[in-house]
Structure formats: structure tokens, C-alpha cells
């Protein structure tokens, strides 16, 4: 079985940011495993300014971790 | 007696993420020890976008700790 | 007089987590020193999903500090 | 194709702050890709004190990452 | 004139925690300099569970900084 | 043109705290550039306990960054 998170290493900062977005979303899936329920809630996320900012905060926290794991991509860039 | 948290070390990033989810949940149990009460509140977590995002934020904070504790799994991956 | 916080060192990660819970609670006591008032508010904490998640977030922040203070218990585990 | 995030390095702290603002905004775009929807929500961000503070929190989290990535601009300043 | 914050060093973890509480309060004073206004809002802080938890979160963030500034009191304890 | 943020270095912890307050405010200005609008919202910040605590949280996050950038003022104090 393939892991959804085999490593925190990414080639570039942009890929690191994408990984942070993914890390933010997985916690939602683990708490609400029902895809139908998540779809039903999607407008609450995407059409509500406060919810969008809150998602952005979670991404920021994960991005800090991913950036540290990649030594801020000092070698890559 | 077995500890629920014998170590912060995990073999892979994915297991580290699972540990972060566990760390987030234990605080809830310690504050509300009554399992029936927690079950009653479960829909508030799982069917409310803001609560789901907030849970995701707690997981992100714990994942940062677990990732640092594992040196970002540099050796493992 | 005994200090309520003589050290951040704990023997195990689990004890470190308990210390993080304690650190979270002390701030509440310092802001609301009246035990009767705190008791009155207890249901707001324990029976409200959002409040429980918020408490969990504070514990996560303190656990990060305690874990770093213990070098992630690398020697202990 | 040009990356929107080729590096976390900036010449000065002020440019680092601008990058933190950009990092905060991209998460919103990825969650709500519809520009019209985002424009519709813009007043919720810009005319609401709580939303403004929340945006400021996300920027602060990203700025911490960018500052660390630049070794706090010790050489530049 | 004496500084209200001459140093982040404290002799013990407990004093470090007290400093974190002080650091949390000063931001409130700087944003609302009117002592009468602050007194008027005091019940909102002290009698509201969510506000108390939010204060606790600010203290936790400052405590992380103070603890790092003191090398987690490794020498002192 | 003078930069509003030429460096993260400050002579003392107190000046570092003032810089953290400034860093918190700039994000608000960048999101709401209209000074009249910001003045209109000022009471929402200054007369609302939850908003004041949220501002305090942003300051705490920036203070952590500024303190690290100054090596916690170990040499200065």
C-alpha cells in the first residue's frame, strides 16, 4: 500500500506549499470520513471569509513544518 | 500499565501524522472524560466546517512537534 | 513555598503531556482567580465542542514547549 | 512555467513580510479558486475587524517561516 | 526610566510563566490604553469561557518564547 | 525611500515588543489600505475583549520571531 505521506521532502518551495495544503486537508478527512458530508460542507469553507482565513492558518502552520523539514530549500533554490 | 504515549518517535511521516491526531484527541478526553458526552458532541465536530478546521489546526500544531521529534524523518525516507 | 512549576523536565512524553495540560489550566486560574466562577463556567468548557477544541489547541502549544525542553525524550525512550 | 514561489529568500525583511502576505493569500485562492467569489467576499475581509486580525495572524505565522528561512536577514541588515 | 521588559531571563520556570502572562497583557494595554475601558471589559475576559481559553492561548505562545530564551531553565533546575 | 522594516534587530526586549506590535498592525493596513475604514473599525478592536485578545495573539506570534532574530537579547541584557 502506498503511503499518502512518504516524506516531507519536496523539490521546491511551491511543492512544499502544496504538501502543506494536503496536510491541512487530511485532518478534515480523518475527523469526517464521509465524503458526502464533506461535499455538503464545502460551501461553508469556500464561500465564507472567516473559514477561508482559518484554512489559510492551518496551511501556514503546516508550511512552517514542511519548510523546516526541507531546510528552507537552501540547496534547491 | 502501558503508556498511551511511550515515545514521539514514529517509523514514517504518516505514522507521525496519526500520532498528531491522537495527541489532539487526548486533550479533549482529559477535559471531558465522559465518553457519552463526547459522543453527543461528535456531530458538532464532524458536521461543522469551522470545528473541522479548528481540529485540523490542533493536529497541525502537534504534527510540528512530532516532526521535529523525528528530525523530520530524514533518515527514514 | 513549593513552586507549581519547578521544572519543565519530565521522565516520559506522557508526563510531559500532563504538564502541558497543567500549563494550559494555570493561565485560566490567573485570569479568573475565583474558583466558584470557574466551576460555574466548567460546562461551557466541557460540553461545548468548540471550547474543547480551543483547550486542545492551548495544550498543543504548551506540549511543543515541554517536548523541546525535554529534547523530545530522545534519551528516555 | 514560472513558479509563484521559487524561493523563500528575500533581500530584506520588508520583502520577507510581503512574501508572508502572499503566502497567506495563496491558501485562500487554492480553497476558493473562483475569483468572482473571492471578490464578493472581499468586504468581509476588509471591513470586519475580526477578519482583519485573523488575516494578520496568518501573515504572522508565515513571516516566522520566511524570517527563519532568511536567517533573520543577519547578513543583509 | 525603567523598562517594563528589561530581559527575557528569569530565575525559574514559574517566573517565566508569570512573564508570559505579563507579555500577553501588555498588548491589550497598547491597543486599549484607556484603563477605564479595560476595567469595563474585564468581566468579558474573566467570566467567559471562550475568552479565558483565548487568553490562555496567548500566554502559551509567549511562554514558548520565554522558555526558549531561558534555554528551558536547564541550568536552573 | 525608507523601509518601514529595515531590520529585525532591536537594542532591547522592550523595543522588540514594540516592533512586534508594528508587525501586527502592518498586515491590517495591507489588507485594508483605507485609513478612514480602519478608523471606523477601531472601536471594534479597542472596545471588544475578544478582538483585543486576538490582537494580543498576533503580537505574541511576531514577538517570538523578533526575539529569535535577536537571539533573545542574550548579549544586550
Tab-separated table of C-alpha atoms in Angstrom:
chain	number	residue	atom	x	y	z
A	1	UNK	CA	0.000	0.000	0.000
A	2	UNK	CA	1.279	3.419	-0.881
A	3	UNK	CA	1.595	5.988	1.887
A	4	UNK	CA	-0.165	9.321	1.329
A	5	UNK	CA	2.812	10.891	3.112
A	6	UNK	CA	6.005	9.029	2.251
A	7	UNK	CA	8.247	12.006	3.012
A	8	UNK	CA	8.202	15.706	3.941
A	9	UNK	CA	10.900	16.425	1.353
A	10	UNK	CA	9.892	18.335	-1.741
A	11	UNK	CA	11.967	19.572	-4.657
A	12	UNK	CA	10.822	23.185	-4.435
A	13	UNK	CA	9.100	25.626	-2.035
A	14	UNK	CA	5.995	25.592	-4.240
A	15	UNK	CA	5.692	21.814	-3.938
A	16	UNK	CA	6.224	22.253	-0.210
A	17	UNK	CA	3.282	24.616	-0.098
A	18	UNK	CA	1.122	22.096	-1.959
A	19	UNK	CA	2.117	19.476	0.597
A	20	UNK	CA	1.076	21.841	3.402
A	21	UNK	CA	-2.356	22.212	1.788
A	22	UNK	CA	-2.616	18.418	1.600
A	23	UNK	CA	-1.595	18.041	5.255
A	24	UNK	CA	-4.342	20.501	6.231
A	25	UNK	CA	-6.988	18.572	4.310
A	26	UNK	CA	-6.157	15.134	5.639
A	27	UNK	CA	-7.062	16.086	9.206
A	28	UNK	CA	-10.508	17.045	7.966
A	29	UNK	CA	-10.901	13.679	6.228
A	30	UNK	CA	-9.826	11.783	9.342
A	31	UNK	CA	-12.363	13.639	11.501
A	32	UNK	CA	-15.158	13.469	8.915
A	33	UNK	CA	-14.530	10.333	6.824
A	34	UNK	CA	-17.857	10.616	4.959
A	35	UNK	CA	-17.108	12.217	1.565
A	36	UNK	CA	-20.757	13.153	1.066
A	37	UNK	CA	-20.816	15.076	4.327
A	38	UNK	CA	-17.605	16.869	3.370
A	39	UNK	CA	-19.078	17.831	-0.012
A	40	UNK	CA	-22.155	19.173	1.722
A	41	UNK	CA	-19.935	21.365	3.924
A	42	UNK	CA	-17.765	22.561	1.067
A	43	UNK	CA	-19.678	25.859	0.585
A	44	UNK	CA	-19.125	26.659	4.274
A	45	UNK	CA	-15.391	26.536	3.573
A	46	UNK	CA	-15.254	28.124	0.185
A	47	UNK	CA	-17.858	30.848	0.466
A	48	UNK	CA	-17.177	32.094	3.962
A	49	UNK	CA	-14.353	34.556	4.565
A	50	UNK	CA	-13.654	33.509	8.146
A	51	UNK	CA	-13.493	29.826	7.243
A	52	UNK	CA	-11.144	30.587	4.351
A	53	UNK	CA	-8.827	32.515	6.664
A	54	UNK	CA	-8.930	29.682	9.190
A	55	UNK	CA	-7.948	27.173	6.482
A	56	UNK	CA	-5.149	29.525	5.498
A	57	UNK	CA	-3.931	29.466	9.111
A	58	UNK	CA	-3.742	25.683	9.159
A	59	UNK	CA	-1.819	25.709	5.876
A	60	UNK	CA	0.598	28.270	7.354
A	61	UNK	CA	1.278	26.040	10.347
A	62	UNK	CA	1.971	23.016	8.151
A	63	UNK	CA	4.069	25.073	5.753
A	64	UNK	CA	6.336	26.037	8.669
A	65	UNK	CA	6.903	22.345	9.355
A	66	UNK	CA	7.472	21.403	5.730
A	67	UNK	CA	9.848	24.336	5.214
A	68	UNK	CA	11.902	23.332	8.245
A	69	UNK	CA	11.948	19.713	7.036
A	70	UNK	CA	13.443	20.926	3.772
A	71	UNK	CA	15.975	23.264	5.404
A	72	UNK	CA	14.034	26.054	3.711
A	73	UNK	CA	15.174	24.683	0.333
A	74	UNK	CA	18.560	26.368	0.759
A	75	UNK	CA	20.215	23.862	-1.554
A	76	UNK	CA	17.422	23.751	-4.099
A	77	UNK	CA	17.000	27.414	-4.880
B	1	UNK	CA	0.357	-0.187	32.842
B	2	UNK	CA	1.027	0.742	29.280
B	3	UNK	CA	1.531	4.406	28.469
B	4	UNK	CA	-0.676	5.888	25.743
B	5	UNK	CA	2.372	7.919	24.704
B	6	UNK	CA	5.547	5.897	25.215
B	7	UNK	CA	7.516	7.875	22.627
B	8	UNK	CA	7.217	10.613	19.993
B	9	UNK	CA	9.267	8.538	17.557
B	10	UNK	CA	7.466	7.023	14.610
B	11	UNK	CA	8.787	4.999	11.708
B	12	UNK	CA	7.286	7.194	8.989
B	13	UNK	CA	5.773	10.665	8.474
B	14	UNK	CA	2.344	9.094	8.012
B	15	UNK	CA	2.539	7.406	11.410
B	16	UNK	CA	3.716	10.726	12.800
B	17	UNK	CA	0.596	12.353	11.446
B	18	UNK	CA	-1.569	9.671	13.065
B	19	UNK	CA	0.193	10.356	16.355
B	20	UNK	CA	-0.573	14.082	15.969
B	21	UNK	CA	-4.258	13.256	15.537
B	22	UNK	CA	-4.101	11.141	18.688
B	23	UNK	CA	-2.372	13.924	20.632
B	24	UNK	CA	-5.152	16.319	19.588
B	25	UNK	CA	-7.875	13.946	20.778
B	26	UNK	CA	-6.409	13.171	24.177
B	27	UNK	CA	-6.734	16.774	25.350
B	28	UNK	CA	-10.440	16.582	24.610
B	29	UNK	CA	-10.759	13.376	26.634
B	30	UNK	CA	-8.912	14.897	29.588
B	31	UNK	CA	-11.188	17.945	29.595
B	32	UNK	CA	-14.377	15.956	29.015
B	33	UNK	CA	-13.784	12.484	30.488
B	34	UNK	CA	-17.402	11.391	29.972
B	35	UNK	CA	-17.492	9.287	26.787
B	36	UNK	CA	-21.267	9.701	26.452
B	37	UNK	CA	-20.927	13.477	26.472
B	38	UNK	CA	-18.187	13.287	23.849
B	39	UNK	CA	-20.363	11.065	21.659
B	40	UNK	CA	-23.207	13.533	21.976
B	41	UNK	CA	-20.894	16.334	20.792
B	42	UNK	CA	-19.454	14.325	17.922
B	43	UNK	CA	-21.801	15.827	15.277
B	44	UNK	CA	-20.660	19.318	16.327
B	45	UNK	CA	-17.131	18.291	15.349
B	46	UNK	CA	-17.803	16.257	12.285
B	47	UNK	CA	-20.633	18.177	10.637
B	48	UNK	CA	-19.469	21.723	11.222
B	49	UNK	CA	-16.897	23.243	8.894
B	50	UNK	CA	-15.416	25.643	11.441
B	51	UNK	CA	-14.989	22.925	14.053
B	52	UNK	CA	-13.334	20.655	11.489
B	53	UNK	CA	-10.877	23.395	10.565
B	54	UNK	CA	-10.160	24.055	14.238
B	55	UNK	CA	-9.425	20.356	14.804
B	56	UNK	CA	-7.159	20.481	11.777
B	57	UNK	CA	-5.277	23.388	13.378
B	58	UNK	CA	-4.637	21.427	16.563
B	59	UNK	CA	-3.379	18.485	14.519
B	60	UNK	CA	-1.052	20.836	12.616
B	61	UNK	CA	0.434	22.134	15.865
B	62	UNK	CA	1.060	18.618	17.177
B	63	UNK	CA	2.408	17.461	13.824
B	64	UNK	CA	5.055	20.210	14.017
B	65	UNK	CA	6.178	18.796	17.367
B	66	UNK	CA	6.155	15.178	16.231
B	67	UNK	CA	8.023	16.048	13.025
B	68	UNK	CA	10.730	17.883	14.986
B	69	UNK	CA	10.955	14.962	17.418
B	70	UNK	CA	11.658	12.684	14.466
B	71	UNK	CA	14.161	15.034	12.817
B	72	UNK	CA	11.626	15.250	10.001
B	73	UNK	CA	12.268	11.559	9.246
B	74	UNK	CA	15.430	12.465	7.348
B	75	UNK	CA	16.910	9.041	7.975
B	76	UNK	CA	13.730	7.098	7.371
B	77	UNK	CA	12.722	8.395	3.969
C	1	UNK	CA	6.881	27.561	49.385
C	2	UNK	CA	6.753	24.925	46.720
C	3	UNK	CA	6.654	26.068	43.113
C	4	UNK	CA	3.823	24.741	40.953
C	5	UNK	CA	6.356	24.644	38.107
C	6	UNK	CA	9.789	23.697	39.447
C	7	UNK	CA	10.993	22.354	36.085
C	8	UNK	CA	9.894	21.602	32.523
C	9	UNK	CA	11.669	18.246	32.636
C	10	UNK	CA	9.551	15.121	32.798
C	11	UNK	CA	10.542	11.479	32.791
C	12	UNK	CA	8.299	10.476	29.862
C	13	UNK	CA	6.316	12.021	26.998
C	14	UNK	CA	3.073	11.148	28.766
C	15	UNK	CA	4.105	13.110	31.848
C	16	UNK	CA	5.105	15.928	29.518
C	17	UNK	CA	1.615	15.928	28.085
C	18	UNK	CA	0.132	16.105	31.580
C	19	UNK	CA	2.380	19.072	32.308
C	20	UNK	CA	1.133	20.780	29.124
C	21	UNK	CA	-2.455	20.345	30.338
C	22	UNK	CA	-1.456	21.876	33.680
C	23	UNK	CA	0.257	24.815	31.955
C	24	UNK	CA	-2.929	25.456	29.968
C	25	UNK	CA	-5.073	25.484	33.096
C	26	UNK	CA	-2.916	27.815	35.155
C	27	UNK	CA	-3.453	30.719	32.759
C	28	UNK	CA	-7.188	30.357	33.293
C	29	UNK	CA	-6.734	30.439	37.071
C	30	UNK	CA	-4.558	33.540	36.889
C	31	UNK	CA	-7.142	35.379	34.774
C	32	UNK	CA	-10.129	34.143	36.794
C	33	UNK	CA	-8.857	33.510	40.339
C	34	UNK	CA	-12.366	32.878	41.719
C	35	UNK	CA	-12.805	29.087	41.916
C	36	UNK	CA	-16.588	29.416	42.156
C	37	UNK	CA	-16.699	31.383	38.911
C	38	UNK	CA	-14.506	28.783	37.221
C	39	UNK	CA	-16.783	25.988	38.411
C	40	UNK	CA	-19.775	27.851	37.061
C	41	UNK	CA	-18.067	28.090	33.644
C	42	UNK	CA	-16.956	24.466	33.619
C	43	UNK	CA	-19.939	23.249	31.499
C	44	UNK	CA	-19.030	25.868	28.862
C	45	UNK	CA	-15.665	24.132	28.524
C	46	UNK	CA	-16.650	20.547	28.860
C	47	UNK	CA	-19.944	20.425	26.974
C	48	UNK	CA	-19.111	22.656	24.040
C	49	UNK	CA	-17.215	21.237	21.092
C	50	UNK	CA	-15.590	24.484	20.029
C	51	UNK	CA	-14.360	25.236	23.548
C	52	UNK	CA	-12.954	21.719	23.863
C	53	UNK	CA	-11.049	22.119	20.603
C	54	UNK	CA	-9.733	25.500	21.747
C	55	UNK	CA	-8.473	23.963	25.000
C	56	UNK	CA	-6.850	21.237	22.933
C	57	UNK	CA	-5.063	23.948	20.907
C	58	UNK	CA	-3.614	25.538	24.030
C	59	UNK	CA	-2.418	22.142	25.248
C	60	UNK	CA	-0.781	21.548	21.853
C	61	UNK	CA	1.126	24.825	22.090
C	62	UNK	CA	2.399	24.032	25.580
C	63	UNK	CA	3.227	20.456	24.614
C	64	UNK	CA	5.505	21.802	21.875
C	65	UNK	CA	7.399	23.779	24.510
C	66	UNK	CA	7.604	20.919	27.002
C	67	UNK	CA	8.720	18.485	24.290
C	68	UNK	CA	11.508	20.834	23.189
C	69	UNK	CA	12.534	21.347	26.818
C	70	UNK	CA	12.940	17.576	27.119
C	71	UNK	CA	14.785	17.165	23.821
C	72	UNK	CA	11.767	15.161	22.740
C	73	UNK	CA	12.688	12.500	25.323
C	74	UNK	CA	15.310	11.081	22.981
C	75	UNK	CA	17.284	9.666	25.903
C	76	UNK	CA	14.294	8.442	27.853
C	77	UNK	CA	12.539	6.336	25.252
D	1	UNK	CA	6.219	27.875	-16.397
D	2	UNK	CA	7.290	30.265	-13.688
D	3	UNK	CA	6.782	29.231	-10.092
D	4	UNK	CA	4.842	31.631	-7.857
D	5	UNK	CA	7.224	30.611	-5.082
D	6	UNK	CA	10.702	29.997	-6.489
D	7	UNK	CA	12.449	30.654	-3.168
D	8	UNK	CA	11.851	31.792	0.412
D	9	UNK	CA	14.910	34.049	0.230
D	10	UNK	CA	14.345	37.787	0.112
D	11	UNK	CA	16.819	40.647	0.083
D	12	UNK	CA	15.305	42.492	3.044
D	13	UNK	CA	12.918	41.951	5.974
D	14	UNK	CA	10.332	44.158	4.262
D	15	UNK	CA	10.343	41.958	1.167
D	16	UNK	CA	10.085	38.982	3.501
D	17	UNK	CA	6.961	40.471	5.008
D	18	UNK	CA	5.466	40.967	1.545
D	19	UNK	CA	6.192	37.322	0.791
D	20	UNK	CA	4.395	36.321	4.007
D	21	UNK	CA	1.324	38.267	2.868
D	22	UNK	CA	1.482	36.466	-0.481
D	23	UNK	CA	1.792	33.072	1.218
D	24	UNK	CA	-1.313	33.864	3.277
D	25	UNK	CA	-3.330	34.772	0.203
D	26	UNK	CA	-2.436	31.763	-1.905
D	27	UNK	CA	-4.121	29.352	0.504
D	28	UNK	CA	-7.345	31.301	0.050
D	29	UNK	CA	-7.042	31.056	-3.730
D	30	UNK	CA	-6.423	27.305	-3.588
D	31	UNK	CA	-9.507	26.761	-1.412
D	32	UNK	CA	-11.717	29.185	-3.365
D	33	UNK	CA	-10.369	29.219	-6.944
D	34	UNK	CA	-13.279	31.328	-8.254
D	35	UNK	CA	-12.032	34.943	-8.477
D	36	UNK	CA	-15.589	36.304	-8.634
D	37	UNK	CA	-16.469	34.564	-5.367
D	38	UNK	CA	-13.334	35.934	-3.742
D	39	UNK	CA	-14.185	39.460	-4.894
D	40	UNK	CA	-17.665	39.073	-3.476
D	41	UNK	CA	-16.149	38.106	-0.099
D	42	UNK	CA	-13.575	40.893	-0.116
D	43	UNK	CA	-15.677	43.273	2.074
D	44	UNK	CA	-15.950	40.515	4.698
D	45	UNK	CA	-12.160	40.597	4.968
D	46	UNK	CA	-11.512	44.272	4.638
D	47	UNK	CA	-14.383	45.760	6.605
D	48	UNK	CA	-14.536	43.385	9.526
D	49	UNK	CA	-12.151	43.837	12.426
D	50	UNK	CA	-12.085	40.181	13.474
D	51	UNK	CA	-11.365	39.006	9.928
D	52	UNK	CA	-8.579	41.558	9.579
D	53	UNK	CA	-6.975	40.358	12.792
D	54	UNK	CA	-7.285	36.746	11.640
D	55	UNK	CA	-5.559	37.593	8.354
D	56	UNK	CA	-2.870	39.323	10.372
D	57	UNK	CA	-2.386	36.101	12.363
D	58	UNK	CA	-1.830	34.059	9.217
D	59	UNK	CA	0.687	36.612	7.969
D	60	UNK	CA	2.497	36.424	11.325
D	61	UNK	CA	2.792	32.649	11.066
D	62	UNK	CA	4.198	32.828	7.545
D	63	UNK	CA	6.526	35.680	8.472
D	64	UNK	CA	8.058	33.470	11.165
D	65	UNK	CA	8.850	30.877	8.496
D	66	UNK	CA	10.215	33.385	5.983
D	67	UNK	CA	12.338	35.085	8.652
D	68	UNK	CA	13.854	31.755	9.704
D	69	UNK	CA	14.481	30.872	6.050
D	70	UNK	CA	16.471	34.084	5.731
D	71	UNK	CA	18.388	33.643	8.982
D	72	UNK	CA	16.552	36.751	10.133
D	73	UNK	CA	18.473	38.757	7.500
D	74	UNK	CA	21.516	38.889	9.776
D	75	UNK	CA	23.843	39.332	6.799
D	76	UNK	CA	21.626	41.761	4.915
D	77	UNK	CA	20.994	44.369	7.563
E	1	UNK	CA	13.044	55.383	33.075
E	2	UNK	CA	12.734	51.745	33.940
E	3	UNK	CA	11.826	49.317	31.170
E	4	UNK	CA	8.816	47.066	31.769
E	5	UNK	CA	10.768	44.365	29.916
E	6	UNK	CA	14.472	44.659	30.688
E	7	UNK	CA	15.186	40.996	29.908
E	8	UNK	CA	13.528	37.698	28.988
E	9	UNK	CA	15.687	35.857	31.520
E	10	UNK	CA	14.016	34.570	34.644
E	11	UNK	CA	15.398	32.555	37.513
E	12	UNK	CA	12.801	29.793	37.352
E	13	UNK	CA	10.138	28.352	35.006
E	14	UNK	CA	7.417	29.704	37.272
E	15	UNK	CA	8.758	33.250	36.960
E	16	UNK	CA	8.970	32.650	33.224
E	17	UNK	CA	5.299	31.786	33.185
E	18	UNK	CA	4.477	34.979	35.081
E	19	UNK	CA	6.453	36.927	32.480
E	20	UNK	CA	4.446	35.260	29.711
E	21	UNK	CA	1.226	36.411	31.392
E	22	UNK	CA	2.635	39.939	31.566
E	23	UNK	CA	3.645	39.854	27.891
E	24	UNK	CA	0.091	38.818	26.985
E	25	UNK	CA	-1.435	41.691	28.947
E	26	UNK	CA	0.787	44.453	27.595
E	27	UNK	CA	-0.521	44.020	24.051
E	28	UNK	CA	-4.018	44.629	25.357
E	29	UNK	CA	-2.892	47.821	27.099
E	30	UNK	CA	-1.164	49.081	23.963
E	31	UNK	CA	-4.293	48.523	21.873
E	32	UNK	CA	-6.697	49.875	24.516
E	33	UNK	CA	-4.723	52.420	26.582
E	34	UNK	CA	-7.801	53.591	28.493
E	35	UNK	CA	-7.734	51.824	31.879
E	36	UNK	CA	-11.399	52.572	32.470
E	37	UNK	CA	-12.373	50.882	29.218
E	38	UNK	CA	-10.247	47.859	30.128
E	39	UNK	CA	-11.895	47.629	33.542
E	40	UNK	CA	-15.291	47.764	31.876
E	41	UNK	CA	-14.300	44.828	29.641
E	42	UNK	CA	-12.806	42.799	32.478
E	43	UNK	CA	-15.945	40.643	33.018
E	44	UNK	CA	-15.857	39.709	29.335
E	45	UNK	CA	-12.436	38.184	29.944
E	46	UNK	CA	-12.919	36.677	33.330
E	47	UNK	CA	-16.465	35.345	33.111
E	48	UNK	CA	-16.463	33.950	29.610
E	49	UNK	CA	-15.003	30.520	28.960
E	50	UNK	CA	-14.002	31.178	25.358
E	51	UNK	CA	-12.234	34.422	26.259
E	52	UNK	CA	-10.381	32.695	29.092
E	53	UNK	CA	-9.191	29.961	26.741
E	54	UNK	CA	-8.100	32.568	24.197
E	55	UNK	CA	-6.072	34.393	26.867
E	56	UNK	CA	-4.566	31.057	27.801
E	57	UNK	CA	-3.510	30.581	24.164
E	58	UNK	CA	-1.701	33.916	24.095
E	59	UNK	CA	0.096	33.041	27.327
E	60	UNK	CA	1.124	29.692	25.812
E	61	UNK	CA	2.643	31.423	22.794
E	62	UNK	CA	4.631	33.827	24.955
E	63	UNK	CA	5.682	31.062	27.320
E	64	UNK	CA	7.238	29.223	24.368
E	65	UNK	CA	9.343	32.304	23.643
E	66	UNK	CA	10.341	32.888	27.252
E	67	UNK	CA	11.209	29.216	27.741
E	68	UNK	CA	13.453	29.241	24.648
E	69	UNK	CA	15.067	32.472	25.839
E	70	UNK	CA	15.968	30.714	29.069
E	71	UNK	CA	17.193	27.525	27.418
E	72	UNK	CA	14.283	25.854	29.159
E	73	UNK	CA	15.976	26.551	32.517
E	74	UNK	CA	18.267	23.568	32.033
E	75	UNK	CA	20.893	25.109	34.292
E	76	UNK	CA	18.487	26.424	36.892
E	77	UNK	CA	16.536	23.290	37.682
F	1	UNK	CA	12.702	55.573	0.148
F	2	UNK	CA	12.982	54.425	3.738
F	3	UNK	CA	11.876	50.908	4.570
F	4	UNK	CA	9.316	50.517	7.356
F	5	UNK	CA	11.192	47.346	8.329
F	6	UNK	CA	14.930	47.793	7.743
F	7	UNK	CA	15.913	45.145	10.287
F	8	UNK	CA	14.507	42.789	12.936
F	9	UNK	CA	17.311	43.756	15.318
F	10	UNK	CA	16.423	45.895	18.303
F	11	UNK	CA	18.556	47.114	21.170
F	12	UNK	CA	16.310	45.783	23.930
F	13	UNK	CA	13.450	43.318	24.504
F	14	UNK	CA	11.054	46.206	25.023
F	15	UNK	CA	11.898	47.666	21.616
F	16	UNK	CA	11.473	44.179	20.210
F	17	UNK	CA	7.979	44.058	21.652
F	18	UNK	CA	7.156	47.416	20.064
F	19	UNK	CA	8.372	46.046	16.734
F	20	UNK	CA	6.079	43.030	17.157
F	21	UNK	CA	3.129	45.371	17.663
F	22	UNK	CA	4.115	47.225	14.500
F	23	UNK	CA	4.418	43.980	12.535
F	24	UNK	CA	0.901	43.024	13.655
F	25	UNK	CA	-0.550	46.340	12.510
F	26	UNK	CA	1.028	46.418	9.066
F	27	UNK	CA	-0.862	43.330	7.939
F	28	UNK	CA	-4.100	45.111	8.763
F	29	UNK	CA	-3.034	48.126	6.691
F	30	UNK	CA	-2.091	45.966	3.739
F	31	UNK	CA	-5.467	44.221	3.791
F	32	UNK	CA	-7.473	47.403	4.443
F	33	UNK	CA	-5.457	50.293	2.934
F	34	UNK	CA	-8.242	52.828	3.518
F	35	UNK	CA	-7.346	54.756	6.698
F	36	UNK	CA	-10.911	56.007	7.085
F	37	UNK	CA	-12.246	52.469	7.070
F	38	UNK	CA	-9.660	51.429	9.650
F	39	UNK	CA	-10.616	54.352	11.896
F	40	UNK	CA	-14.251	53.350	11.612
F	41	UNK	CA	-13.343	49.826	12.763
F	42	UNK	CA	-11.131	50.999	15.603
F	43	UNK	CA	-13.838	50.637	18.298
F	44	UNK	CA	-14.337	47.018	17.224
F	45	UNK	CA	-10.704	46.391	18.159
F	46	UNK	CA	-10.367	48.535	21.209
F	47	UNK	CA	-13.697	48.003	22.917
F	48	UNK	CA	-14.174	44.303	22.353
F	49	UNK	CA	-12.467	41.815	24.636
F	50	UNK	CA	-12.237	39.008	22.080
F	51	UNK	CA	-10.732	41.291	19.442
F	52	UNK	CA	-8.191	42.604	21.939
F	53	UNK	CA	-7.148	39.077	22.850
F	54	UNK	CA	-6.858	38.189	19.151
F	55	UNK	CA	-4.607	41.203	18.563
F	56	UNK	CA	-2.549	40.096	21.536
F	57	UNK	CA	-2.162	36.662	19.898
F	58	UNK	CA	-0.807	38.181	16.697
F	59	UNK	CA	1.654	40.269	18.690
F	60	UNK	CA	2.772	37.131	20.548
F	61	UNK	CA	3.484	35.336	17.282
F	62	UNK	CA	5.540	38.235	15.932
F	63	UNK	CA	7.336	38.672	19.254
F	64	UNK	CA	8.517	35.056	19.011
F	65	UNK	CA	10.067	35.858	15.626
F	66	UNK	CA	11.654	39.124	16.745
F	67	UNK	CA	13.025	37.508	19.911
F	68	UNK	CA	14.625	34.702	17.904
F	69	UNK	CA	16.047	37.238	15.448
F	70	UNK	CA	17.730	38.960	18.377
F	71	UNK	CA	18.998	35.764	19.993
F	72	UNK	CA	16.677	36.645	22.854
F	73	UNK	CA	18.881	39.672	23.588
F	74	UNK	CA	21.404	37.472	25.408
F	75	UNK	CA	24.195	39.930	24.710
F	76	UNK	CA	22.168	43.058	25.392
F	77	UNK	CA	20.792	42.285	28.820
